[in-house]
Tab-separated table of C-alpha atoms in Angstrom:
chain	number	residue	atom	x	y	z
A	1	MET	CA	-24.273	-17.486	22.760
A	2	GLY	CA	-23.859	-20.842	25.521
A	3	GLN	CA	-23.863	-22.938	22.584
A	4	GLU	CA	-21.060	-20.445	20.563
A	5	VAL	CA	-18.717	-20.613	23.960
A	6	ARG	CA	-18.855	-24.265	23.909
A	7	LEU	CA	-17.752	-24.855	20.267
A	8	ALA	CA	-15.031	-22.678	20.901
A	9	ASP	CA	-14.017	-24.561	23.802
A	10	LEU	CA	-14.641	-27.842	21.496
A	11	LYS	CA	-12.549	-26.348	18.880
A	12	ALA	CA	-9.546	-25.543	21.175
A	13	LYS	CA	-9.952	-28.978	22.794
A	14	LEU	CA	-9.844	-30.272	19.297
A	15	LYS	CA	-6.417	-28.559	18.048
A	16	ASN	CA	-5.010	-29.696	21.510
A	17	VAL	CA	-5.516	-33.364	20.478
A	18	ILE	CA	-5.211	-33.432	16.778
A	19	LYS	CA	-1.593	-31.659	17.185
A	20	ARG	CA	0.130	-33.726	15.490
A	21	SER	CA	-2.369	-35.497	12.797
A	22	VAL	CA	-4.568	-33.337	11.228
A	23	TYR	CA	-6.866	-34.722	8.736
A	24	VAL	CA	-7.614	-32.360	5.735
A	25	TYR	CA	-10.597	-32.569	3.461
A	26	ARG	CA	-10.724	-30.393	0.597
A	27	VAL	CA	-14.336	-29.226	-0.832
A	28	ASP	CA	-14.186	-27.875	-4.441
A	29	CYS	CA	-17.114	-25.488	-4.319
A	30	GLY	CA	-16.811	-24.157	-7.869
A	31	GLY	CA	-12.769	-23.459	-8.568
A	32	CYS	CA	-10.855	-23.337	-11.585
A	33	ASN	CA	-8.435	-26.265	-9.927
A	34	GLY	CA	-5.475	-23.618	-9.506
A	35	CYS	CA	-6.416	-24.097	-5.469
A	36	GLU	CA	-6.118	-28.012	-6.052
A	37	ILE	CA	-2.823	-27.912	-7.712
A	38	GLU	CA	-1.312	-25.959	-4.713
A	39	ILE	CA	-2.885	-28.345	-2.242
A	40	PHE	CA	-1.103	-30.876	-3.866
A	41	GLY	CA	1.860	-28.949	-4.369
A	42	ALA	CA	1.985	-28.541	-0.555
A	43	ILE	CA	1.917	-32.190	0.128
A	44	THR	CA	4.458	-32.722	-2.369
A	45	PRO	CA	7.898	-33.899	-0.620
A	46	VAL	CA	9.294	-30.526	-1.324
A	47	TYR	CA	6.987	-28.772	1.263
A	48	ASP	CA	5.704	-31.992	2.767
A	49	ALA	CA	3.126	-31.141	4.919
A	50	GLU	CA	2.743	-34.464	6.069
A	51	ARG	CA	5.638	-33.911	8.089
A	52	PHE	CA	3.419	-31.682	10.503
A	53	GLY	CA	0.811	-34.629	10.388
A	54	ILE	CA	-1.168	-32.934	7.788
A	55	LYS	CA	-2.996	-35.114	5.874
A	56	VAL	CA	-5.488	-34.970	2.797
A	57	VAL	CA	-8.146	-37.535	3.026
A	58	ALA	CA	-10.735	-39.096	0.674
A	59	SER	CA	-13.785	-38.489	3.294
A	60	PRO	CA	-15.159	-35.525	4.915
A	61	ARG	CA	-16.230	-38.349	7.703
A	62	HIS	CA	-12.483	-38.723	8.381
A	63	ALA	CA	-11.602	-34.932	8.419
A	64	ASP	CA	-10.895	-32.433	11.079
A	65	LEU	CA	-10.542	-29.390	8.917
A	66	LEU	CA	-12.416	-28.487	5.769
A	67	LEU	CA	-10.895	-26.442	3.044
A	68	PHE	CA	-13.327	-25.077	1.272
A	69	THR	CA	-11.785	-23.967	-2.540
A	70	GLY	CA	-13.237	-21.951	-5.211
A	71	ALA	CA	-16.398	-19.651	-5.211
A	72	MET	CA	-19.353	-20.721	-3.800
A	73	THR	CA	-21.724	-21.353	-6.380
A	74	ARG	CA	-24.956	-22.320	-7.017
A	75	ALA	CA	-24.978	-25.740	-8.181
A	76	MET	CA	-22.089	-26.809	-5.766
A	77	ARG	CA	-23.763	-25.110	-2.357
A	78	LEU	CA	-25.541	-28.488	-1.722
A	79	PRO	CA	-22.801	-30.794	-2.013
A	80	ALA	CA	-20.806	-28.221	0.022
A	81	ILE	CA	-23.077	-28.278	2.592
A	82	ARG	CA	-23.558	-32.075	2.455
A	83	ALA	CA	-19.742	-32.223	2.950
A	84	TYR	CA	-19.995	-29.778	5.931
A	85	GLN	CA	-22.767	-31.690	7.416
A	86	ALA	CA	-20.510	-35.082	6.938
A	87	ALA	CA	-17.564	-34.192	9.133
A	88	PRO	CA	-17.835	-35.080	12.670
A	89	ASP	CA	-18.014	-31.692	14.789
A	90	PRO	CA	-16.256	-29.923	15.927
A	91	LYS	CA	-14.462	-29.297	12.655
A	92	ILE	CA	-12.204	-26.055	11.468
A	93	VAL	CA	-13.206	-24.526	8.582
A	94	VAL	CA	-10.786	-22.796	6.356
A	95	ALA	CA	-11.724	-20.957	3.278
A	96	TYR	CA	-8.910	-21.204	0.573
A	97	GLY	CA	-7.985	-18.892	-2.350
A	98	ALA	CA	-9.578	-15.649	-3.249
A	99	CYS	CA	-12.684	-17.385	-4.400
A	100	GLY	CA	-13.036	-19.485	-1.651
A	101	CYS	CA	-12.666	-15.902	0.847
A	102	SER	CA	-14.756	-13.562	-1.541
A	103	GLY	CA	-15.600	-15.070	-4.647
A	104	GLY	CA	-12.896	-13.892	-6.190
A	105	ILE	CA	-12.666	-12.724	-9.769
A	106	PHE	CA	-16.197	-14.403	-10.112
A	107	HIS	CA	-17.773	-12.575	-7.335
A	108	ASP	CA	-20.141	-10.905	-9.449
A	109	CYS	CA	-20.847	-13.456	-11.577
A	110	TYR	CA	-24.621	-14.726	-11.839
A	111	SER	CA	-24.356	-18.171	-10.148
A	112	VAL	CA	-21.964	-17.180	-7.231
A	113	TRP	CA	-23.086	-17.059	-3.834
A	114	GLY	CA	-19.493	-15.268	-2.810
A	115	GLY	CA	-17.145	-17.305	-0.712
A	116	ALA	CA	-17.241	-20.175	1.690
A	117	ASP	CA	-18.207	-17.546	4.518
A	118	SER	CA	-21.732	-17.253	2.777
A	119	ILE	CA	-22.673	-20.449	4.229
A	120	PHE	CA	-20.290	-21.431	6.873
A	121	PRO	CA	-18.767	-19.920	9.854
A	122	VAL	CA	-15.161	-19.497	8.591
A	123	ASP	CA	-11.988	-20.077	10.777
A	124	VAL	CA	-9.736	-18.663	8.848
A	125	TYR	CA	-9.176	-17.011	5.588
A	126	ILE	CA	-6.056	-18.175	3.182
A	127	PRO	CA	-6.001	-15.552	0.438
A	128	GLY	CA	-3.881	-15.894	-2.631
A	129	CYS	CA	-4.965	-17.030	-6.204
A	130	PRO	CA	-3.780	-19.575	-5.965
A	131	PRO	CA	-2.016	-19.585	-2.300
A	132	THR	CA	1.582	-20.818	-2.889
A	133	PRO	CA	2.479	-23.978	-0.796
A	134	ALA	CA	4.242	-21.859	1.449
A	135	ALA	CA	1.315	-19.874	2.199
A	136	THR	CA	-0.746	-22.991	2.600
A	137	LEU	CA	1.479	-24.407	5.370
A	138	TYR	CA	1.282	-20.891	6.858
A	139	GLY	CA	-2.679	-20.737	6.723
A	140	LEU	CA	-3.064	-24.312	8.006
A	141	ALA	CA	-0.458	-23.531	10.851
A	142	VAL	CA	-2.774	-20.180	11.969
A	143	ALA	CA	-5.642	-22.261	11.647
A	144	LEU	CA	-4.052	-24.888	14.036
A	145	ASP	CA	-2.892	-22.327	16.423
A	146	LEU	CA	0.757	-23.019	15.945
A	147	LEU	CA	1.829	-19.748	13.916
A	148	GLN	CA	0.649	-16.145	14.675
A	149	GLN	CA	-1.459	-14.311	12.342
A	150	LYS	CA	0.657	-11.449	10.470
A	151	ILE	CA	-1.788	-9.076	8.437
A	152	LYS	CA	-3.681	-6.880	10.210
A	153	GLY	CA	-6.308	-4.533	9.034
A	154	GLU	CA	-5.329	-1.203	8.330
A	155	GLN	CA	-7.061	2.499	8.254
A	156	PHE	CA	-5.750	5.599	7.141
A	157	ALA	CA	-7.111	9.294	6.894
A	158	GLU	CA	-6.110	12.097	5.662
A	159	THR	CA	-6.426	15.167	8.293
A	160	GLU	CA	-4.440	17.791	6.710
A	161	VAL	CA	-3.281	17.996	2.832
A	162	THR	CA	0.035	16.430	2.117
A	163	ARG	CA	1.930	17.217	-0.966
A	164	VAL	CA	2.761	14.166	-3.439
A	165	VAL	CA	5.606	14.776	-5.484
A	166	PRO	CA	5.966	13.580	-9.063
A	167	GLN	CA	8.185	10.592	-9.175
A	168	TYR	CA	11.159	11.711	-11.225
A	169	GLU	CA	11.505	15.269	-9.233
A	170	GLY	CA	13.710	17.445	-11.575
A	171	VAL	CA	13.100	15.464	-14.813
A	172	GLY	CA	10.537	17.168	-17.332
A	173	PRO	CA	7.165	15.365	-17.120
A	174	GLU	CA	7.203	14.850	-20.871
A	175	LEU	CA	10.550	13.223	-21.020
A	176	ALA	CA	10.180	11.034	-18.120
A	177	LYS	CA	6.599	9.972	-19.789
A	178	GLU	CA	8.252	8.922	-22.849
A	179	ILE	CA	11.255	7.161	-21.284
A	180	GLU	CA	8.858	5.377	-19.282
A	181	GLN	CA	6.992	4.377	-21.662
A	182	GLU	CA	9.692	2.792	-24.272
A	183	ALA	CA	11.091	1.132	-21.302
A	184	ARG	CA	8.075	-0.258	-20.164
A	185	ARG	CA	7.195	-1.513	-24.126
A	186	LEU	CA	10.531	-3.012	-24.126
A	187	SER	CA	11.059	-4.945	-21.168
A	188	GLY	CA	7.608	-4.911	-19.016
A	189	TYR	CA	6.420	-2.841	-16.163
A	190	LEU	CA	8.458	-4.549	-13.786
A	191	HIS	CA	11.851	-4.256	-15.324
A	192	GLY	CA	10.756	-1.261	-17.445
A	193	ARG	CA	10.200	0.476	-14.488
A	194	ARG	CA	13.644	-0.249	-13.017
A	195	LEU	CA	15.425	0.551	-16.107
A	196	ALA	CA	13.675	3.722	-16.475
A	197	ALA	CA	14.637	4.858	-12.946
A	198	GLN	CA	18.187	4.153	-13.394
A	199	TYR	CA	18.227	5.797	-16.729
A	200	LEU	CA	16.442	9.016	-15.341
A	201	GLN	CA	18.649	8.954	-12.387
A	202	PHE	CA	21.591	9.596	-14.756
A	203	VAL	CA	19.545	12.616	-16.461
A	204	ARG	CA	18.995	14.100	-12.950
A	205	GLU	CA	22.712	13.905	-12.042
A	206	GLY	CA	24.122	15.956	-14.632
A	207	ASP	CA	23.869	17.282	-18.633
A	208	LEU	CA	23.657	16.034	-21.769
A	209	LEU	CA	27.594	15.223	-22.003
A	210	ALA	CA	27.459	13.457	-18.742
A	211	VAL	CA	24.727	11.434	-19.196
A	212	ASP	CA	26.138	10.246	-22.649
A	213	ARG	CA	29.480	9.620	-20.989
A	214	LYS	CA	27.547	7.317	-18.302
A	215	ILE	CA	25.362	5.322	-20.725
A	216	LYS	CA	28.360	4.184	-22.668
A	217	GLU	CA	29.996	3.059	-19.578
A	218	VAL	CA	26.570	1.282	-18.603
A	219	ILE	CA	26.486	-0.543	-21.909
A	220	LYS	CA	30.224	-1.345	-21.815
A	221	GLU	CA	30.249	-3.279	-18.403
A	222	GLU	CA	26.523	-4.845	-19.138
A	223	LYS	CA	27.294	-8.219	-19.738
A	224	ASP	CA	23.296	-8.576	-20.779
A	225	PRO	CA	22.859	-7.339	-24.455
A	226	ARG	CA	19.255	-7.341	-24.349
A	227	LEU	CA	19.560	-4.649	-21.240
A	228	ALA	CA	22.271	-2.786	-23.338
A	229	GLU	CA	19.862	-2.679	-25.985
A	230	VAL	CA	16.973	-1.132	-24.064
A	231	PHE	CA	19.559	1.741	-22.427
A	232	LEU	CA	20.472	2.502	-25.989
A	233	SER	CA	16.767	3.162	-27.351
A	234	LEU	CA	16.124	5.037	-24.116
A	235	HIS	CA	19.243	7.145	-24.702
A	236	LYS	CA	18.349	7.512	-28.312
A	237	ILE	CA	14.932	9.014	-26.861
A	238	TYR	CA	16.652	11.720	-24.815
A	239	LEU	CA	18.834	12.276	-27.518
A	240	GLU	CA	16.212	13.065	-29.842
A	241	LYS	CA	14.329	15.318	-27.120
A	242	MET	CA	17.187	17.248	-26.515
A	243	GLU	CA	17.742	18.004	-29.952
A	244	ARG	CA	14.165	19.286	-30.351
A	245	VAL	CA	14.512	21.445	-27.593
A	246	GLY	CA	18.019	22.671	-28.755
A	247	ARG	CA	16.378	23.516	-32.258
A	248	ASN	CA	13.736	25.494	-30.395
A	249	ALA	CA	16.232	27.196	-28.453
A	250	GLY	CA	17.890	28.360	-31.586
B	1	MET	CA	20.978	-50.568	-0.621
B	2	LEU	CA	24.198	-48.912	0.275
B	3	LYS	CA	24.058	-47.571	-3.040
B	4	LEU	CA	20.778	-46.025	-2.232
B	5	LEU	CA	22.071	-44.429	0.962
B	6	ARG	CA	24.854	-42.915	-0.620
B	7	LYS	CA	23.012	-41.474	-3.413
B	8	ALA	CA	20.669	-40.332	-1.177
B	9	LEU	CA	23.377	-38.248	1.392
B	10	GLN	CA	24.740	-36.910	-1.900
B	11	VAL	CA	21.230	-35.330	-2.986
B	12	GLY	CA	20.699	-34.140	0.581
B	13	GLU	CA	17.286	-32.953	1.655
B	14	ALA	CA	14.950	-31.826	-0.887
B	15	THR	CA	12.124	-30.532	1.662
B	16	VAL	CA	12.263	-26.680	2.544
B	17	ALA	CA	12.033	-26.098	6.257
B	18	TYR	CA	9.821	-23.734	5.706
B	19	PRO	CA	7.695	-22.446	9.026
B	20	PHE	CA	11.176	-22.822	10.834
B	21	LYS	CA	13.306	-21.136	8.075
B	22	PRO	CA	11.873	-18.156	5.989
B	23	VAL	CA	11.160	-19.446	2.594
B	24	GLU	CA	13.257	-18.041	-0.430
B	25	VAL	CA	10.951	-16.336	-3.206
B	26	ALA	CA	11.480	-16.088	-6.538
B	27	PRO	CA	12.615	-12.570	-8.302
B	28	GLY	CA	9.425	-10.898	-9.229
B	29	PHE	CA	7.196	-13.074	-7.046
B	30	ARG	CA	3.714	-11.355	-6.760
B	31	GLY	CA	2.655	-11.008	-3.062
B	32	LYS	CA	0.681	-8.697	-0.999
B	33	PRO	CA	0.306	-5.120	-2.722
B	34	VAL	CA	1.302	-2.664	0.100
B	35	TYR	CA	-0.298	0.254	0.108
B	36	ASP	CA	1.510	3.671	0.748
B	37	PHE	CA	-0.732	5.911	2.113
B	38	SER	CA	1.874	9.222	1.465
B	39	ARG	CA	1.927	8.772	-1.759
B	40	CYS	CA	-1.808	8.048	-2.768
B	41	ILE	CA	-3.398	10.945	-5.086
B	42	ALA	CA	-6.763	9.183	-4.948
B	43	CYS	CA	-6.690	9.353	-8.595
B	44	GLY	CA	-8.459	5.899	-8.593
B	45	ALA	CA	-6.458	4.324	-11.560
B	46	CYS	CA	-5.657	1.283	-9.643
B	47	ALA	CA	-9.574	0.628	-8.850
B	48	THR	CA	-10.237	1.116	-12.763
B	49	ALA	CA	-7.620	-1.747	-13.324
B	50	CYS	CA	-7.868	-4.029	-11.000
B	51	PRO	CA	-9.725	-7.306	-12.810
B	52	PRO	CA	-11.777	-8.662	-9.436
B	53	ASN	CA	-12.808	-5.178	-7.946
B	54	ALA	CA	-10.261	-6.075	-5.090
B	55	ILE	CA	-9.390	-2.429	-4.959
B	56	THR	CA	-12.597	-0.012	-4.873
B	57	MET	CA	-13.109	3.781	-4.734
B	58	ASP	CA	-16.036	5.725	-3.144
B	59	CYS	CA	-16.598	9.031	-3.406
B	60	ASP	CA	-18.720	10.694	-0.777
B	61	VAL	CA	-19.628	14.513	-1.680
B	62	GLU	CA	-21.951	15.146	1.237
B	63	ARG	CA	-18.892	14.425	3.896
B	64	GLY	CA	-16.051	15.496	1.009
B	65	VAL	CA	-13.885	11.944	1.356
B	66	LYS	CA	-12.937	9.887	-1.476
B	67	SER	CA	-12.474	6.257	0.317
B	68	TRP	CA	-9.755	3.686	-0.740
B	69	ASN	CA	-10.346	0.154	-0.054
B	70	ILE	CA	-8.506	-3.036	-0.638
B	71	ASN	CA	-10.011	-6.393	0.352
B	72	TYR	CA	-6.973	-8.873	0.117
B	73	GLY	CA	-9.164	-11.638	0.125
B	74	ARG	CA	-10.462	-10.916	-2.792
B	75	CYS	CA	-7.350	-9.916	-4.800
B	76	ILE	CA	-5.584	-12.183	-7.346
B	77	PHE	CA	-2.197	-10.380	-7.057
B	78	CYS	CA	-2.138	-10.024	-10.865
B	79	GLY	CA	0.200	-6.667	-10.096
B	80	ARG	CA	-2.296	-4.136	-12.336
B	81	CYS	CA	-2.437	-1.501	-9.534
B	82	ASP	CA	1.181	-1.653	-9.595
B	83	GLU	CA	1.523	-1.216	-12.997
B	84	VAL	CA	-1.190	1.365	-13.446
B	85	CYS	CA	0.058	3.268	-10.506
B	86	PRO	CA	1.273	7.027	-11.379
B	87	THR	CA	3.129	7.756	-8.090
B	88	GLY	CA	3.839	4.416	-7.237
B	89	ALA	CA	1.687	4.189	-3.955
B	90	ILE	CA	0.633	0.520	-4.181
B	91	VAL	CA	3.583	-1.945	-4.965
B	92	LEU	CA	3.372	-5.656	-4.858
B	93	SER	CA	5.849	-7.075	-1.793
B	94	ALA	CA	7.207	-10.610	-1.704
B	95	GLU	CA	5.255	-11.085	1.456
B	96	PHE	CA	2.578	-13.926	1.029
B	97	GLU	CA	1.727	-14.900	4.628
B	98	LEU	CA	-1.624	-13.320	4.547
B	99	ALA	CA	-4.092	-16.027	6.261
B	100	ALA	CA	-6.213	-14.206	8.379
B	101	ALA	CA	-8.550	-15.379	11.319
B	102	SER	CA	-11.333	-12.818	10.667
B	103	LYS	CA	-12.079	-10.826	7.650
B	104	GLU	CA	-11.683	-7.420	9.141
B	105	ASP	CA	-7.733	-7.849	8.775
B	106	LEU	CA	-8.244	-8.402	5.237
B	107	TYR	CA	-9.003	-4.980	4.446
B	108	CYS	CA	-7.042	-1.831	3.987
B	109	ARG	CA	-8.820	1.158	4.161
B	110	ALA	CA	-8.012	4.882	3.227
B	111	GLU	CA	-9.904	7.996	3.251
B	112	LEU	CA	-8.547	11.197	1.319
B	113	LYS	CA	-10.286	14.600	1.502
B	114	LEU	CA	-11.890	16.248	-1.245
B	115	CYS	CA	-11.206	19.909	-2.510
B	116	LYS	CA	-13.883	22.344	-2.213
B	117	CYS	CA	-14.757	24.611	-5.199
B	118	ILE	CA	-13.657	28.067	-4.164
B	119	SER	CA	-17.038	29.279	-6.432
B	120	CYS	CA	-19.786	27.322	-5.356
B	121	GLY	CA	-18.545	25.431	-2.552
B	122	ALA	CA	-19.339	21.838	-3.541
B	123	TYR	CA	-16.676	19.008	-3.198
B	124	PHE	CA	-15.322	17.941	-6.708
B	125	ALA	CA	-11.799	16.722	-6.741
B	126	PRO	CA	-9.017	15.120	-4.109
B	127	CYS	CA	-6.713	17.765	-2.831
B	128	ARG	CA	-3.732	15.432	-3.446
B	129	GLU	CA	-5.068	15.258	-7.407
B	130	LEU	CA	-4.443	18.973	-7.860
B	131	GLU	CA	-1.579	19.292	-5.499
B	132	TYR	CA	-0.101	16.780	-7.983
B	133	VAL	CA	-1.401	18.091	-11.583
B	134	LEU	CA	0.077	21.616	-10.248
B	135	ALA	CA	3.462	20.175	-9.116
B	136	SER	CA	3.394	18.535	-12.589
B	137	LEU	CA	2.467	21.442	-14.592
B	138	LYS	CA	5.294	23.242	-12.751
B	139	GLN	CA	7.897	20.797	-13.867
B	140	ALA	CA	6.761	20.873	-17.372
B	141	GLY	CA	7.447	24.638	-17.199
B	142	LEU	CA	4.556	26.323	-16.545
B	143	PRO	CA	6.033	30.297	-16.236
B	144	GLU	CA	6.281	31.588	-12.662
B	145	SER	CA	3.930	34.253	-13.169
B	146	GLY	CA	1.240	32.138	-14.007
B	147	HIS	CA	1.092	29.847	-10.730
B	148	GLU	CA	-1.442	32.174	-9.032
B	149	GLY	CA	-3.895	32.242	-11.957
B	150	TRP	CA	-3.738	28.069	-12.330
B	151	GLU	CA	-3.788	27.270	-8.739
B	152	GLN	CA	-7.460	29.427	-8.896
B	153	ILE	CA	-8.446	27.565	-12.032
B	154	LEU	CA	-7.689	24.156	-10.139
B	155	LYS	CA	-9.411	24.750	-7.415
B	156	LEU	CA	-12.724	25.718	-9.406
B	157	CYS	CA	-15.087	22.872	-10.305
B	158	PRO	CA	-15.694	21.920	-13.714
B	159	LYS	CA	-19.131	23.486	-13.901
B	160	CYS	CA	-18.095	26.807	-12.185
B	161	ARG	CA	-14.761	26.609	-14.484
B	162	ARG	CA	-16.968	26.474	-17.797
B	163	ARG	CA	-19.592	29.000	-16.227
B	164	LYS	CA	-16.563	31.294	-15.834
B	165	ALA	CA	-14.929	30.909	-19.079
B	166	GLY	CA	-18.435	31.289	-20.505
B	167	SER	CA	-18.837	35.022	-18.958
B	168	ALA	CA	-15.046	35.608	-20.067
B	169	ALA	CA	-16.001	34.903	-23.144
B	170	GLY	CA	-18.703	37.192	-22.911
B	171	THR	CA	-16.769	40.252	-21.949
B	172	PHE	CA	-15.282	40.122	-25.293
B	173	GLY	CA	-18.991	39.667	-27.098
B	174	ARG	CA	-19.739	36.158	-27.361
B	175	ALA	CA	-21.798	35.438	-24.336
B	176	GLY	CA	-25.073	35.327	-26.331
B	177	LYS	CA	-23.727	32.830	-28.537
B	178	VAL	CA	-22.416	30.631	-25.209
B	179	LEU	CA	-25.465	31.085	-23.366
B	180	GLY	CA	-27.666	30.560	-26.034
B	181	GLY	CA	-25.955	27.311	-27.160
B	182	ARG	CA	-26.472	25.913	-23.580
B	183	ARG	CA	-30.012	26.551	-23.306
C-alpha cells in the first residue's frame, strides 16, 4: 500500500516535470498497425503533437510514457514486458486502441491474453479502432492531466415499465418496413434511414395526393439526381401499396 | 527566401488547433455509440450484430432482469448496432473523446425488466418488447375487439401458450393426437 502511494506521488511529480517534453515509446504487442498509422498521423504537421513536446522516441530507455497498442498476444508478451522493464520508473502506461484496452475484436482468439491491462497497471485507456489523431491527442492530454476526462460509466435500471412506441407512428409497419428497406438498399443504412424518415414524414402528414404533390416538389428542387431517384423509387412502392389496398377495399 | 515566406503566408497554417478549439469531424463520422435507455426494447439485435462482442446481453431469469452492457474499450465503432436497432435506441454520435483513467468509466449498463408468465409465473421476455409487439400489431390494423385477447396471449410464455393451444384443440376432439405427439 505504502509503495503504491509513493508511486502515485512519483507519477504526479513526473507529470509536473515533463510538462513540455514528453517522450513516448510505442509498444506493439500484436496489433494490425492501424493504431501505429494513427499515432504517426498525430505527429504529422496537421495535428502536430510535437507542439506540446510529445515526441515519439525509438528506445524505451528514453521514454516517460509507454503506449501499448494491439492485443496482448502470447508471442509478444515477453518483449512487451521487457520494454516495460526497460523504461525508467516512474512511467505512465497508456492502453491504446480497442485491442490495447480489452483485446478488441481479437479478445477471444486463442493466443490473445486481453488488453495491456492484463499484464501492466494501465493509467489511461484510449478506445477507438483506431483512435483518430484528435482522440490520440486528447488521450495523451488526459494521461498528462492537462484535460479532464469526459466519459463516465453509466448505469440504468428499469423501475416501472415504459412504453416504447414504434419509430414511425401513424404509418403501417408493413409500409414503413418496405420503404425503409428500399431506402437502405439504395443508399446504405445511414442515409437510407434519413431518406426513409423524410419520406414517411410526408406519408404521415397527408393523403395520397398530398404526398404525390410533395414528392414532385422535392424531386424538382433536388439538385442531386441520385437522391431524386431514391425518392422516386420510394414513391413507387407507396403507390403500388396504395393501389393494392384500394383494390382489396374495392 | 522572401518568396518562400510569401508563399507560407499565403497558404496559412495547416495545423489544427485541436485541444484549444473543437476539431471538425467528417460527416458520417463514427464515434461513440450513444445509448438511449428510454427507447431500448431489449431485443438483443445489437448484441447479436456486434462483431467484437462489445455489446453483450444477459438474461437473469431468477431476478427477472435482462441486462445490457456495452464496453466502449472493446467497441470498434463499426455502426452495426446502429444499423440493426429497430427503435433507434443506439445511435453513433460524433463524440471521439473517450479516453478514461479507469475501466469502469468505459462501461454503460442497463437493466430491463422481464415479464412474468400469467399462467406459470416464470420470467420469459422483456416487458418492453411485448409492449412494442402489441403496439406494432395495433398499428398494423389489429381489430379493436381483439386487443384484450392478444394481450392475454402475449403475457403467456411459449410453453404455456403451446399447452393452451393444445387444450383448446382438445375441445375440438384432437387432444389425444396432440398429447400423444408430445409424449
